[in-house]
PDB file of C-alpha atoms in Angstrom:
ATOM      1  CA  MET A1257      -0.145  -0.344   0.099  1.00 60.00           C
ATOM      2  CA  LYS A1258       1.228   3.541  -1.346  1.00 77.00           C
ATOM      3  CA  CYS A1259       2.221   5.902   1.763  1.00 82.00           C
ATOM      4  CA  ILE A1260       1.074   9.243   0.568  1.00 80.00           C
ATOM      5  CA  ASP A1261       2.349  12.587   1.857  1.00 89.00           C
ATOM      6  CA  LEU A1262       0.120  14.894   3.862  1.00 91.00           C
ATOM      7  CA  ASP A1263       1.273  17.991   1.883  1.00 91.00           C
ATOM      8  CA  ASP A1264       0.389  16.066  -1.396  1.00 90.00           C
ATOM      9  CA  PHE A1265      -2.979  14.780   0.056  1.00 92.00           C
ATOM     10  CA  LEU A1266      -3.858  18.291   1.044  1.00 91.00           C
ATOM     11  CA  ALA A1267      -2.749  19.820  -2.698  1.00 92.00           C
ATOM     12  CA  ASP A1268      -5.092  16.874  -3.820  1.00 92.00           C
ATOM     13  CA  VAL A1269      -7.907  18.027  -1.674  1.00 91.00           C
ATOM     14  CA  ALA A1270      -7.781  21.874  -2.751  1.00 89.00           C
ATOM     15  CA  GLN A1271      -7.503  20.651  -6.205  1.00 92.00           C
ATOM     16  CA  ARG A1272     -10.708  18.726  -6.042  1.00 93.00           C
ATOM     17  CA  LYS A1273     -12.617  21.338  -4.249  1.00 90.00           C
ATOM     18  CA  ALA A1274     -11.373  23.893  -6.845  1.00 88.00           C
ATOM     19  CA  ALA A1275     -12.804  21.918  -9.505  1.00 90.00           C
ATOM     20  CA  ALA A1276     -15.957  21.224  -7.844  1.00 90.00           C
ATOM     21  CA  GLY A1277     -16.206  25.011  -7.359  1.00 88.00           C
ATOM     22  CA  ILE A1278     -16.167  24.703  -3.189  1.00 86.00           C
ATOM     23  CA  VAL A1279     -14.771  27.700  -1.422  1.00 83.00           C
ATOM     24  CA  ASP A1280     -13.843  27.925   1.954  1.00 83.00           C
ATOM     25  CA  ARG A1281     -15.871  30.047   4.401  1.00 84.00           C
ATOM     26  CA  ASP A1282     -14.369  32.411   6.859  1.00 89.00           C
ATOM     27  CA  PRO A1283     -15.041  31.206  10.044  1.00 89.00           C
ATOM     28  CA  ASP A1284     -15.804  34.605  11.704  1.00 94.00           C
ATOM     29  CA  GLU A1285     -18.432  35.513   9.075  1.00 93.00           C
ATOM     30  CA  ALA A1286     -20.131  32.264   9.121  1.00 92.00           C
ATOM     31  CA  TRP A1287     -20.324  32.778  13.071  1.00 94.00           C
ATOM     32  CA  GLN A1288     -21.496  36.413  12.616  1.00 96.00           C
ATOM     33  CA  GLU A1289     -24.323  35.215  10.126  1.00 94.00           C
ATOM     34  CA  ALA A1290     -25.350  32.312  12.598  1.00 94.00           C
ATOM     35  CA  VAL A1291     -25.630  34.705  15.338  1.00 96.00           C
ATOM     36  CA  ALA A1292     -27.549  37.598  13.315  1.00 95.00           C
ATOM     37  CA  ARG A1293     -30.062  34.166  12.400  1.00 91.00           C
ATOM     38  CA  LYS A1294     -30.503  33.466  16.246  1.00 91.00           C
ATOM     39  CA  VAL A1295     -31.054  37.350  16.768  1.00 94.00           C
ATOM     40  CA  ARG A1296     -34.079  37.130  14.393  1.00 90.00           C
ATOM     41  CA  LYS A1297     -35.367  34.306  15.652  1.00 86.00           C
ATOM     42  CA  LEU A1298     -35.507  35.476  19.186  1.00 88.00           C
ATOM     43  CA  GLU A1299     -36.934  38.879  17.827  1.00 90.00           C
ATOM     44  CA  ARG A1300     -39.582  36.869  15.717  1.00 86.00           C
ATOM     45  CA  LEU A1301     -40.673  34.623  18.963  1.00 84.00           C
ATOM     46  CA  ALA A1302     -40.851  38.030  20.940  1.00 86.00           C
ATOM     47  CA  GLU A1303     -43.238  39.399  18.269  1.00 86.00           C
ATOM     48  CA  LEU A1304     -45.237  36.268  18.545  1.00 81.00           C
ATOM     49  CA  ALA A1305     -45.379  36.523  22.254  1.00 81.00           C
ATOM     50  CA  GLU A1306     -46.617  39.991  22.336  1.00 85.00           C
ATOM     51  CA  SER A1307     -49.165  39.530  19.764  1.00 84.00           C
ATOM     52  CA  GLY A1308     -50.412  36.732  22.089  1.00 82.00           C
ATOM     53  CA  PHE A1309     -49.038  33.962  20.699  1.00 75.00           C
ATOM     54  CA  THR A1310     -48.675  31.427  23.769  1.00 67.00           C
ATOM     55  CA  THR A1311     -48.861  27.860  22.256  1.00 71.00           C
ATOM     56  CA  ASP A1312     -46.002  25.929  23.244  1.00 75.00           C
ATOM     57  CA  ILE A1313     -43.812  24.524  20.327  1.00 74.00           C
ATOM     58  CA  SER A1314     -41.128  22.432  22.137  1.00 77.00           C
ATOM     59  CA  GLY A1315     -43.052  19.268  21.127  1.00 80.00           C
ATOM     60  CA  LEU A1316     -43.361  20.335  17.348  1.00 79.00           C
ATOM     61  CA  GLY A1317     -40.459  19.293  14.784  1.00 85.00           C
ATOM     62  CA  ARG A1318     -37.880  21.226  13.351  1.00 83.00           C
ATOM     63  CA  TYR A1319     -39.832  21.671  10.366  1.00 86.00           C
ATOM     64  CA  GLU A1320     -42.832  22.541  11.772  1.00 83.00           C
ATOM     65  CA  ARG A1321     -41.432  24.902  14.285  1.00 80.00           C
ATOM     66  CA  ARG A1322     -39.606  26.984  11.270  1.00 81.00           C
ATOM     67  CA  ARG A1323     -42.885  27.476   9.483  1.00 83.00           C
ATOM     68  CA  LEU A1324     -44.926  28.310  12.231  1.00 79.00           C
ATOM     69  CA  ILE A1325     -42.319  31.227  13.381  1.00 79.00           C
ATOM     70  CA  TRP A1326     -41.451  32.116  10.020  1.00 78.00           C
ATOM     71  CA  GLY A1327     -44.630  31.462   8.326  1.00 76.00           C
ATOM     72  CA  GLY A1328     -43.393  30.176   5.411  1.00 64.00           C
ATOM     73  CA  GLN A1329     -40.513  32.933   4.851  1.00 60.00           C
ATOM     74  CA  PRO A1330     -36.904  31.551   3.552  1.00 55.00           C
ATOM     75  CA  ILE A1331     -34.890  32.121   6.954  1.00 49.00           C
TER      76      ILE A1331
END
């Protein structure tokens, strides 16, 4: 069995990712986007609570919660 050098392996992975059009994202940017999504979700839940919506959503599935919170809008 042929042993591959780590640098060759990483170069091969980078070449395959480039050929497939996969771009690495900046981790800080991805983190900021995730935090912004969480803030929007909490703001939306606060709006629902202020409007009198008091249904417990903890028993709902992921997709049902999304549909209920966002009303079919893309997140």
